[in-house]
Amino acid sequence: MKAKNMCAVIAALAAVFALTALTGCQKKKAEGGVTQGMNKKIVMGYSQIGAESEWRTACTNSVKQAAADWNIELKFSDAQQKQENQLQAIRSFIQQKVDIIAFTPVVSTGWEAILRECKDAKIPTICVDRTIDGSDGKADPNDANDPDNLFTAFIGSDFKLEGQRAATWLVNYMNQIGRGDKNPVNIVELQGTVGAAAATDRKIGFEEVLAGYPNYKIIKSQTGNFTRSEGKQVMEAFLKSDGAIIDALYAHNDDMAIGAIQAIEEYGRKPGTDIIVVSVDAVKGAFEAMMAGKLNATIECNPLLGPQVMDTAVKILSGQPVQKWVVSEESQFDQTNAAAAYPSRQY
Ligand code: GZL
């Protein structure tokens, strides 16, 4: 065979190989949703807490898209921030005999009974984003009451670490601008939803670091429920009572920080300059506020959990071992790196 023809054959074979490999891997991802040995499409029930923030919307979109990519049938329920709606949805998933149940606990308590019902029904469960009270990601096989034995896996962030990172960033920045020795450094805090693991642990982590800096004082702390509107309202109250002496704001999420920034401007002080603002999530709105000089830093909390949820579900249903806690990889951003990172942000 002439060399020219040989090259054509090799090129054709290479193309066929590449195409097979590609469709093979896509097929693998799509087949991922088939319960092994049963040739049945996996059916997942997912109880999401609501749509309170940019972060939550990104999380929901990630789960829905990943279910489609994995060829998993997703029964989705929006709880409108109410735990009773989540309990009702999970009971309905049990009655429908879904293969696996995923849920984001709106608050960390009140889940033992329903999770035992899931176990009794032999339906594995995945905590998405937030976990339940007492969970530390390590299940004690000898303790039936260990909260980590109530569910199969938790996919989410280390909220305490996020709080620690926020405080460390703030202390370093106040020192950098020559305000770290002020006594006191007055901080106001906008907490997330009362009882939510994200709020509880971000507060604990933040205060653990501040314990090493006695001149830093949290003079006011109140929930803004992770929403922009409530973040603005509560910040207006903080400014009314302490506006002249506030040095910094710690918000448990960007949505509340963005609402508070509006309140600070309306009050007549400069957010990002007079009042240093640090928050959590790293949603697009936070990058826009950092580029405008109104937000100083945000600690990333990754909402794009869908692929890990589906991958974990397939592993569980095909009998493969899974980690009890799949920790999200996260970074942090401030005005030195926000503009460079912004174009590639996905949420
Ligand atoms: C954190 C998540 C929080 C976000 C908020 O993992 O539960 O809930 O930080 C969201 O934006 O409302």
mmCIF file of C-alpha atoms and ligand atoms in Angstrom:
data_model
loop_
_atom_site.group_PDB
_atom_site.id
_atom_site.type_symbol
_atom_site.label_atom_id
_atom_site.label_comp_id
_atom_site.label_asym_id
_atom_site.label_seq_id
_atom_site.Cartn_x
_atom_site.Cartn_y
_atom_site.Cartn_z
ATOM 1 C CA MET A 1 0.000 0.000 0.000
ATOM 2 C CA LYS A 2 1.392 3.439 -1.004
ATOM 3 C CA ALA A 3 2.644 5.587 1.899
ATOM 4 C CA LYS A 4 -0.031 8.219 1.087
ATOM 5 C CA ASN A 5 -2.825 5.655 1.397
ATOM 6 C CA MET A 6 -1.245 4.262 4.587
ATOM 7 C CA CYS A 7 -1.321 7.735 6.169
ATOM 8 C CA ALA A 8 -4.981 8.118 5.220
ATOM 9 C CA VAL A 9 -5.817 4.764 6.836
ATOM 10 C CA ILE A 10 -3.881 5.635 10.022
ATOM 11 C CA ALA A 11 -5.627 9.014 10.217
ATOM 12 C CA ALA A 12 -9.039 7.370 9.753
ATOM 13 C CA LEU A 13 -8.297 4.755 12.432
ATOM 14 C CA ALA A 14 -7.111 7.477 14.809
ATOM 15 C CA ALA A 15 -10.350 9.397 14.249
ATOM 16 C CA VAL A 16 -12.469 6.295 14.893
ATOM 17 C CA PHE A 17 -10.487 5.560 18.060
ATOM 18 C CA ALA A 18 -10.871 9.103 19.342
ATOM 19 C CA LEU A 19 -14.608 9.111 18.623
ATOM 20 C CA THR A 20 -15.078 5.766 20.380
ATOM 21 C CA ALA A 21 -13.094 6.947 23.379
ATOM 22 C CA LEU A 22 -15.137 10.154 23.573
ATOM 23 C CA THR A 23 -18.557 8.543 23.236
ATOM 24 C CA GLY A 24 -17.322 5.767 25.509
ATOM 25 C CA CYS A 25 -16.499 8.226 28.299
ATOM 26 C CA GLN A 26 -19.697 10.215 27.728
ATOM 27 C CA LYS A 27 -21.631 6.928 27.674
ATOM 28 C CA LYS A 28 -19.852 5.954 30.901
ATOM 29 C CA LYS A 29 -21.007 9.232 32.517
ATOM 30 C CA ALA A 30 -24.522 8.750 31.105
ATOM 31 C CA GLU A 31 -24.544 5.059 32.058
ATOM 32 C CA GLY A 32 -23.353 6.169 35.495
ATOM 33 C CA GLY A 33 -26.990 6.654 36.333
ATOM 34 C CA VAL A 34 -27.930 3.021 35.791
ATOM 35 C CA THR A 35 -28.159 0.930 38.978
ATOM 36 C CA GLN A 36 -25.486 -1.684 38.520
ATOM 37 C CA GLY A 37 -26.805 -5.144 37.779
ATOM 38 C CA MET A 38 -30.370 -3.922 37.502
ATOM 39 C CA ASN A 39 -30.109 -2.001 34.203
ATOM 40 C CA LYS A 40 -32.554 0.430 35.806
ATOM 41 C CA LYS A 41 -32.161 4.216 35.681
ATOM 42 C CA ILE A 42 -31.314 5.593 39.144
ATOM 43 C CA VAL A 43 -34.101 7.646 40.715
ATOM 44 C CA MET A 44 -32.917 10.279 43.220
ATOM 45 C CA GLY A 45 -35.114 12.388 45.477
ATOM 46 C CA TYR A 46 -33.527 15.738 46.356
ATOM 47 C CA SER A 47 -34.891 18.119 48.994
ATOM 48 C CA GLN A 48 -33.362 21.573 48.434
ATOM 49 C CA ILE A 49 -34.022 24.303 51.027
ATOM 50 C CA GLY A 50 -35.113 27.078 48.682
ATOM 51 C CA ALA A 51 -33.715 29.924 46.550
ATOM 52 C CA GLU A 52 -32.604 32.473 49.177
ATOM 53 C CA SER A 53 -29.296 33.475 47.576
ATOM 54 C CA GLU A 54 -27.187 33.522 44.389
ATOM 55 C CA TRP A 55 -25.248 30.699 45.994
ATOM 56 C CA ARG A 56 -28.333 28.513 46.482
ATOM 57 C CA THR A 57 -29.451 29.014 42.888
ATOM 58 C CA ALA A 58 -26.000 27.982 41.647
ATOM 59 C CA CYS A 59 -26.136 24.888 43.869
ATOM 60 C CA THR A 60 -29.581 23.899 42.548
ATOM 61 C CA ASN A 61 -28.521 24.408 38.929
ATOM 62 C CA SER A 62 -25.413 22.303 39.497
ATOM 63 C CA VAL A 63 -27.414 19.406 40.952
ATOM 64 C CA LYS A 64 -30.032 19.502 38.186
ATOM 65 C CA GLN A 65 -27.424 19.674 35.414
ATOM 66 C CA ALA A 66 -25.359 16.862 36.929
ATOM 67 C CA ALA A 67 -28.436 14.628 37.211
ATOM 68 C CA ALA A 68 -29.036 15.113 33.475
ATOM 69 C CA ASP A 69 -25.354 14.489 32.686
ATOM 70 C CA TRP A 70 -25.366 11.297 34.765
ATOM 71 C CA ASN A 71 -28.689 10.132 33.298
ATOM 72 C CA ILE A 72 -30.207 10.050 36.795
ATOM 73 C CA GLU A 73 -33.926 10.770 37.217
ATOM 74 C CA LEU A 74 -34.155 13.654 39.737
ATOM 75 C CA LYS A 75 -37.279 14.237 41.805
ATOM 76 C CA PHE A 76 -36.647 17.820 43.014
ATOM 77 C CA SER A 77 -38.407 19.505 45.940
ATOM 78 C CA ASP A 78 -37.999 23.188 47.002
ATOM 79 C CA ALA A 79 -38.750 23.475 50.745
ATOM 80 C CA GLN A 80 -39.235 27.266 50.775
ATOM 81 C CA GLN A 81 -36.824 27.405 53.800
ATOM 82 C CA LYS A 82 -39.138 25.204 55.914
ATOM 83 C CA GLN A 83 -37.879 22.022 57.593
ATOM 84 C CA GLU A 84 -41.409 20.593 57.735
ATOM 85 C CA ASN A 85 -41.543 20.754 53.943
ATOM 86 C CA GLN A 86 -38.266 18.857 53.765
ATOM 87 C CA LEU A 87 -39.510 16.131 56.111
ATOM 88 C CA GLN A 88 -42.681 15.822 54.009
ATOM 89 C CA ALA A 89 -40.694 15.605 50.773
ATOM 90 C CA ILE A 90 -38.341 12.944 52.144
ATOM 91 C CA ARG A 91 -41.307 10.858 53.386
ATOM 92 C CA SER A 92 -42.788 11.145 49.911
ATOM 93 C CA PHE A 93 -39.516 9.964 48.360
ATOM 94 C CA ILE A 94 -39.590 6.937 50.686
ATOM 95 C CA GLN A 95 -43.178 6.141 49.639
ATOM 96 C CA GLN A 96 -42.134 6.446 45.979
ATOM 97 C CA LYS A 97 -39.317 3.970 46.721
ATOM 98 C CA VAL A 98 -36.599 6.132 45.146
ATOM 99 C CA ASP A 99 -33.137 4.565 44.953
ATOM 100 C CA ILE A 100 -31.372 7.321 46.931
ATOM 101 C CA ILE A 101 -32.272 10.510 48.796
ATOM 102 C CA ALA A 102 -30.199 13.703 48.867
ATOM 103 C CA PHE A 103 -31.100 16.677 51.069
ATOM 104 C CA THR A 104 -29.701 20.002 52.263
ATOM 105 C CA PRO A 105 -30.729 20.323 55.938
ATOM 106 C CA VAL A 106 -32.039 23.871 56.346
ATOM 107 C CA VAL A 107 -31.173 23.639 60.044
ATOM 108 C CA SER A 108 -28.887 21.069 61.661
ATOM 109 C CA THR A 109 -31.314 19.596 64.216
ATOM 110 C CA GLY A 110 -34.492 17.480 63.900
ATOM 111 C CA TRP A 111 -33.325 14.869 61.375
ATOM 112 C CA GLU A 112 -32.845 11.697 63.427
ATOM 113 C CA ALA A 113 -36.368 10.270 62.998
ATOM 114 C CA ILE A 114 -36.604 10.801 59.248
ATOM 115 C CA LEU A 115 -33.122 9.447 58.653
ATOM 116 C CA ARG A 116 -34.001 6.315 60.610
ATOM 117 C CA GLU A 117 -37.084 5.961 58.372
ATOM 118 C CA CYS A 118 -34.760 6.133 55.340
ATOM 119 C CA LYS A 119 -32.513 3.473 56.888
ATOM 120 C CA ASP A 120 -35.517 1.260 57.670
ATOM 121 C CA ALA A 121 -36.573 1.631 54.028
ATOM 122 C CA LYS A 122 -32.985 0.726 52.999
ATOM 123 C CA ILE A 123 -32.633 3.992 51.061
ATOM 124 C CA PRO A 124 -29.144 5.572 51.308
ATOM 125 C CA THR A 125 -28.969 9.300 52.047
ATOM 126 C CA ILE A 126 -26.555 12.074 51.058
ATOM 127 C CA CYS A 127 -26.321 15.409 52.958
ATOM 128 C CA VAL A 128 -25.613 18.103 50.370
ATOM 129 C CA ASP A 129 -23.975 21.439 51.318
ATOM 130 C CA ARG A 130 -24.930 21.419 55.012
ATOM 131 C CA THR A 131 -24.830 18.562 57.486
ATOM 132 C CA ILE A 132 -26.678 17.597 60.682
ATOM 133 C CA ASP A 133 -25.927 18.395 64.309
ATOM 134 C CA GLY A 134 -23.061 16.440 65.873
ATOM 135 C CA SER A 135 -21.656 15.236 62.558
ATOM 136 C CA ASP A 136 -17.860 15.439 62.336
ATOM 137 C CA GLY A 137 -17.434 13.389 59.192
ATOM 138 C CA LYS A 138 -16.166 10.333 61.100
ATOM 139 C CA ALA A 139 -18.669 7.518 61.764
ATOM 140 C CA ASP A 140 -18.064 5.347 64.867
ATOM 141 C CA PRO A 141 -19.154 1.829 63.787
ATOM 142 C CA ASN A 142 -19.759 0.914 67.430
ATOM 143 C CA ASP A 143 -22.089 3.824 68.171
ATOM 144 C CA ALA A 144 -25.540 3.508 66.613
ATOM 145 C CA ASN A 145 -26.312 7.005 67.942
ATOM 146 C CA ASP A 146 -23.349 8.628 66.209
ATOM 147 C CA PRO A 147 -25.028 11.234 63.928
ATOM 148 C CA ASP A 148 -22.565 10.245 61.192
ATOM 149 C CA ASN A 149 -24.189 6.790 61.196
ATOM 150 C CA LEU A 150 -27.581 8.306 60.324
ATOM 151 C CA PHE A 151 -26.643 9.186 56.735
ATOM 152 C CA THR A 152 -24.404 7.683 54.074
ATOM 153 C CA ALA A 153 -22.259 10.637 52.955
ATOM 154 C CA PHE A 154 -21.927 14.438 53.339
ATOM 155 C CA ILE A 155 -20.723 16.578 50.449
ATOM 156 C CA GLY A 156 -19.950 20.134 51.505
ATOM 157 C CA SER A 157 -17.618 22.737 52.955
ATOM 158 C CA ASP A 158 -15.764 23.109 56.216
ATOM 159 C CA PHE A 159 -17.729 26.103 57.524
ATOM 160 C CA LYS A 160 -15.556 26.533 60.620
ATOM 161 C CA LEU A 161 -12.517 26.880 58.349
ATOM 162 C CA GLU A 162 -14.368 29.486 56.307
ATOM 163 C CA GLY A 163 -15.025 31.515 59.479
ATOM 164 C CA GLN A 164 -11.381 31.165 60.544
ATOM 165 C CA ARG A 165 -10.196 32.317 57.117
ATOM 166 C CA ALA A 166 -12.505 35.354 57.231
ATOM 167 C CA ALA A 167 -11.159 36.441 60.628
ATOM 168 C CA THR A 168 -7.521 35.827 59.671
ATOM 169 C CA TRP A 169 -7.969 37.846 56.483
ATOM 170 C CA LEU A 170 -9.583 40.709 58.430
ATOM 171 C CA VAL A 171 -6.847 40.859 61.095
ATOM 172 C CA ASN A 172 -4.099 40.810 58.464
ATOM 173 C CA TYR A 173 -5.815 43.532 56.425
ATOM 174 C CA MET A 174 -6.460 45.806 59.428
ATOM 175 C CA ASN A 175 -2.745 45.496 60.307
ATOM 176 C CA GLN A 176 -1.834 46.220 56.687
ATOM 177 C CA ILE A 177 -3.836 49.491 56.678
ATOM 178 C CA GLY A 178 -2.581 50.496 60.119
ATOM 179 C CA ARG A 179 -5.880 49.998 61.999
ATOM 180 C CA GLY A 180 -5.055 46.680 63.660
ATOM 181 C CA ASP A 181 -3.869 48.189 66.941
ATOM 182 C CA LYS A 182 -7.021 50.298 67.406
ATOM 183 C CA ASN A 183 -8.644 49.379 70.698
ATOM 184 C CA PRO A 184 -11.342 48.315 70.216
ATOM 185 C CA VAL A 185 -11.767 47.274 66.581
ATOM 186 C CA ASN A 186 -15.582 47.264 66.474
ATOM 187 C CA ILE A 187 -17.108 44.519 64.323
ATOM 188 C CA VAL A 188 -20.766 43.919 63.455
ATOM 189 C CA GLU A 189 -21.817 40.466 62.277
ATOM 190 C CA LEU A 190 -24.628 39.425 59.944
ATOM 191 C CA GLN A 191 -25.352 35.786 60.737
ATOM 192 C CA GLY A 192 -26.913 33.283 58.343
ATOM 193 C CA THR A 193 -30.128 31.375 59.048
ATOM 194 C CA VAL A 194 -30.413 30.628 62.778
ATOM 195 C CA GLY A 195 -29.600 26.958 63.399
ATOM 196 C CA ALA A 196 -28.058 26.355 59.974
ATOM 197 C CA ALA A 197 -24.709 24.549 60.144
ATOM 198 C CA ALA A 198 -23.211 27.153 57.796
ATOM 199 C CA ALA A 199 -24.163 29.982 60.190
ATOM 200 C CA THR A 200 -23.301 28.182 63.425
ATOM 201 C CA ASP A 201 -19.860 27.070 62.285
ATOM 202 C CA ARG A 202 -18.874 30.258 60.426
ATOM 203 C CA LYS A 203 -19.501 32.105 63.691
ATOM 204 C CA ILE A 204 -17.523 29.578 65.743
ATOM 205 C CA GLY A 205 -14.567 29.659 63.348
ATOM 206 C CA PHE A 206 -14.507 33.474 63.204
ATOM 207 C CA GLU A 207 -14.601 33.820 66.992
ATOM 208 C CA GLU A 208 -11.928 31.124 67.491
ATOM 209 C CA VAL A 209 -9.426 33.291 65.574
ATOM 210 C CA LEU A 210 -10.566 36.575 67.160
ATOM 211 C CA ALA A 211 -9.959 35.040 70.607
ATOM 212 C CA GLY A 212 -6.280 35.657 69.882
ATOM 213 C CA TYR A 213 -6.887 39.403 69.330
ATOM 214 C CA PRO A 214 -8.613 40.798 72.445
ATOM 215 C CA ASN A 215 -8.906 44.297 70.950
ATOM 216 C CA TYR A 216 -11.308 42.955 68.285
ATOM 217 C CA LYS A 217 -14.892 43.127 69.560
ATOM 218 C CA ILE A 218 -18.107 41.890 67.953
ATOM 219 C CA ILE A 219 -20.385 44.674 69.192
ATOM 220 C CA LYS A 220 -23.568 43.554 67.362
ATOM 221 C CA SER A 221 -24.547 40.204 65.837
ATOM 222 C CA GLN A 222 -27.902 39.274 64.287
ATOM 223 C CA THR A 223 -29.299 37.001 61.590
ATOM 224 C CA GLY A 224 -29.976 38.386 58.132
ATOM 225 C CA ASN A 225 -31.126 34.925 57.000
ATOM 226 C CA PHE A 226 -28.639 34.764 54.135
ATOM 227 C CA THR A 227 -30.717 37.240 52.083
ATOM 228 C CA ARG A 228 -29.828 40.668 50.612
ATOM 229 C CA SER A 229 -33.000 42.349 51.856
ATOM 230 C CA GLU A 230 -32.620 41.194 55.449
ATOM 231 C CA GLY A 231 -28.891 41.911 55.367
ATOM 232 C CA LYS A 232 -29.702 45.507 54.426
ATOM 233 C CA GLN A 233 -32.429 45.862 57.063
ATOM 234 C CA VAL A 234 -30.258 44.531 59.897
ATOM 235 C CA MET A 235 -27.267 46.635 58.820
ATOM 236 C CA GLU A 236 -29.508 49.720 58.862
ATOM 237 C CA ALA A 237 -30.323 48.930 62.504
ATOM 238 C CA PHE A 238 -26.617 48.409 63.324
ATOM 239 C CA LEU A 239 -25.769 51.755 61.708
ATOM 240 C CA LYS A 240 -28.581 53.525 63.553
ATOM 241 C CA SER A 241 -27.226 52.405 66.932
ATOM 242 C CA ASP A 242 -23.456 52.277 66.257
ATOM 243 C CA GLY A 243 -22.854 53.769 62.804
ATOM 244 C CA ALA A 244 -20.073 56.126 63.838
ATOM 245 C CA ILE A 245 -17.938 53.494 65.598
ATOM 246 C CA ILE A 246 -18.241 50.436 63.322
ATOM 247 C CA ASP A 247 -14.848 49.459 61.873
ATOM 248 C CA ALA A 248 -15.743 46.224 60.079
ATOM 249 C CA LEU A 249 -18.608 43.978 58.970
ATOM 250 C CA TYR A 250 -18.434 40.166 58.880
ATOM 251 C CA ALA A 251 -21.300 38.725 56.813
ATOM 252 C CA HIS A 252 -21.894 34.953 56.680
ATOM 253 C CA ASN A 253 -22.663 35.265 52.959
ATOM 254 C CA ASP A 254 -22.173 37.684 50.067
ATOM 255 C CA ASP A 255 -25.882 38.332 49.581
ATOM 256 C CA MET A 256 -26.200 39.839 53.062
ATOM 257 C CA ALA A 257 -22.927 41.758 52.559
ATOM 258 C CA ILE A 258 -24.242 43.275 49.313
ATOM 259 C CA GLY A 259 -27.445 44.371 51.053
ATOM 260 C CA ALA A 260 -25.395 45.819 53.926
ATOM 261 C CA ILE A 261 -23.137 47.720 51.516
ATOM 262 C CA GLN A 262 -26.223 49.536 50.226
ATOM 263 C CA ALA A 263 -27.178 50.433 53.802
ATOM 264 C CA ILE A 264 -23.663 51.712 54.584
ATOM 265 C CA GLU A 265 -23.710 53.962 51.520
ATOM 266 C CA GLU A 266 -27.168 55.308 52.367
ATOM 267 C CA TYR A 267 -25.938 55.998 55.895
ATOM 268 C CA GLY A 268 -23.102 58.117 54.469
ATOM 269 C CA ARG A 269 -20.023 56.012 55.189
ATOM 270 C CA LYS A 270 -17.825 54.278 52.596
ATOM 271 C CA PRO A 271 -18.062 50.466 52.474
ATOM 272 C CA GLY A 272 -14.642 48.951 51.797
ATOM 273 C CA THR A 273 -12.853 52.018 53.160
ATOM 274 C CA ASP A 274 -14.505 53.400 56.338
ATOM 275 C CA ILE A 275 -16.107 50.033 57.120
ATOM 276 C CA ILE A 276 -14.084 47.001 56.042
ATOM 277 C CA VAL A 277 -16.394 44.261 54.677
ATOM 278 C CA VAL A 278 -15.532 40.550 54.638
ATOM 279 C CA SER A 279 -17.993 37.811 53.667
ATOM 280 C CA VAL A 280 -18.297 34.215 52.416
ATOM 281 C CA ASP A 281 -19.407 32.433 49.208
ATOM 282 C CA ALA A 282 -17.494 34.215 46.366
ATOM 283 C CA VAL A 283 -20.549 34.647 44.112
ATOM 284 C CA LYS A 284 -20.310 36.929 41.047
ATOM 285 C CA GLY A 285 -21.982 39.818 42.895
ATOM 286 C CA ALA A 286 -19.131 39.755 45.425
ATOM 287 C CA PHE A 287 -16.523 40.062 42.666
ATOM 288 C CA GLU A 288 -18.388 43.040 41.218
ATOM 289 C CA ALA A 289 -18.477 44.667 44.680
ATOM 290 C CA MET A 290 -14.743 43.990 45.223
ATOM 291 C CA MET A 291 -13.896 45.472 41.823
ATOM 292 C CA ALA A 292 -15.955 48.533 42.810
ATOM 293 C CA GLY A 293 -13.935 48.792 46.046
ATOM 294 C CA LYS A 294 -17.018 48.256 48.259
ATOM 295 C CA LEU A 295 -16.333 44.684 49.440
ATOM 296 C CA ASN A 296 -12.872 43.830 50.736
ATOM 297 C CA ALA A 297 -12.756 40.026 50.692
ATOM 298 C CA THR A 298 -14.882 36.910 50.262
ATOM 299 C CA ILE A 299 -14.056 33.363 51.341
ATOM 300 C CA GLU A 300 -15.108 30.872 48.672
ATOM 301 C CA CYS A 301 -17.809 28.319 49.455
ATOM 302 C CA ASN A 302 -18.296 26.079 46.432
ATOM 303 C CA PRO A 303 -21.968 25.538 45.401
ATOM 304 C CA LEU A 304 -21.110 23.471 42.312
ATOM 305 C CA LEU A 305 -21.676 20.206 44.181
ATOM 306 C CA GLY A 306 -23.819 18.418 41.559
ATOM 307 C CA PRO A 307 -21.117 16.259 39.955
ATOM 308 C CA GLN A 308 -19.830 15.060 43.353
ATOM 309 C CA VAL A 309 -23.401 14.277 44.454
ATOM 310 C CA MET A 310 -24.126 12.149 41.371
ATOM 311 C CA ASP A 311 -20.737 10.463 41.381
ATOM 312 C CA THR A 312 -21.204 9.573 45.062
ATOM 313 C CA ALA A 313 -24.746 8.305 44.434
ATOM 314 C CA VAL A 314 -23.578 5.950 41.679
ATOM 315 C CA LYS A 315 -20.745 4.678 43.890
ATOM 316 C CA ILE A 316 -23.116 4.053 46.805
ATOM 317 C CA LEU A 317 -25.664 2.213 44.644
ATOM 318 C CA SER A 318 -22.991 0.102 42.994
ATOM 319 C CA GLY A 319 -21.592 -0.945 46.358
ATOM 320 C CA GLN A 320 -18.362 1.013 46.145
ATOM 321 C CA PRO A 321 -16.879 2.580 49.311
ATOM 322 C CA VAL A 322 -17.421 6.343 49.730
ATOM 323 C CA GLN A 323 -15.933 8.868 52.159
ATOM 324 C CA LYS A 324 -18.298 9.931 54.944
ATOM 325 C CA TRP A 325 -17.401 13.621 54.247
ATOM 326 C CA VAL A 326 -16.329 14.763 50.760
ATOM 327 C CA VAL A 327 -14.870 18.207 51.590
ATOM 328 C CA SER A 328 -15.177 20.932 48.940
ATOM 329 C CA GLU A 329 -11.956 22.523 47.686
ATOM 330 C CA GLU A 330 -12.113 26.314 48.265
ATOM 331 C CA SER A 331 -10.081 29.508 47.839
ATOM 332 C CA GLN A 332 -10.448 33.145 48.906
ATOM 333 C CA PHE A 333 -10.525 36.426 47.027
ATOM 334 C CA ASP A 334 -9.921 40.102 47.779
ATOM 335 C CA GLN A 335 -9.314 43.306 45.834
ATOM 336 C CA THR A 336 -5.837 42.115 44.813
ATOM 337 C CA ASN A 337 -7.073 39.102 42.793
ATOM 338 C CA ALA A 338 -10.809 39.669 42.135
ATOM 339 C CA ALA A 339 -10.503 41.186 38.643
ATOM 340 C CA ALA A 340 -8.190 38.442 37.396
ATOM 341 C CA ALA A 341 -10.449 35.671 38.713
ATOM 342 C CA TYR A 342 -13.809 37.225 37.714
ATOM 343 C CA PRO A 343 -13.928 36.159 34.011
ATOM 344 C CA SER A 344 -13.619 32.483 34.905
ATOM 345 C CA ARG A 345 -16.144 32.441 37.729
ATOM 346 C CA GLN A 346 -18.992 29.955 37.111
ATOM 347 C CA TYR A 347 -21.536 31.266 39.647
HETATM 348 C C1 GZL B 1 -23.245 27.359 52.528
HETATM 349 C C2 GZL B 1 -24.698 27.526 52.186
HETATM 350 C C3 GZL B 1 -25.137 28.898 52.495
HETATM 351 C C4 GZL B 1 -24.451 29.957 51.632
HETATM 352 C C5 GZL B 1 -25.552 30.946 51.509
HETATM 353 O O1 GZL B 1 -22.804 26.105 52.192
HETATM 354 O O2 GZL B 1 -25.476 26.605 52.921
HETATM 355 O O3 GZL B 1 -26.537 29.010 52.232
HETATM 356 O O4 GZL B 1 -23.292 30.482 52.206
HETATM 357 C C6 GZL B 1 -26.722 30.036 51.263
HETATM 358 O O5 GZL B 1 -25.385 31.883 50.473
HETATM 359 O O6 GZL B 1 -27.908 30.717 51.397
#
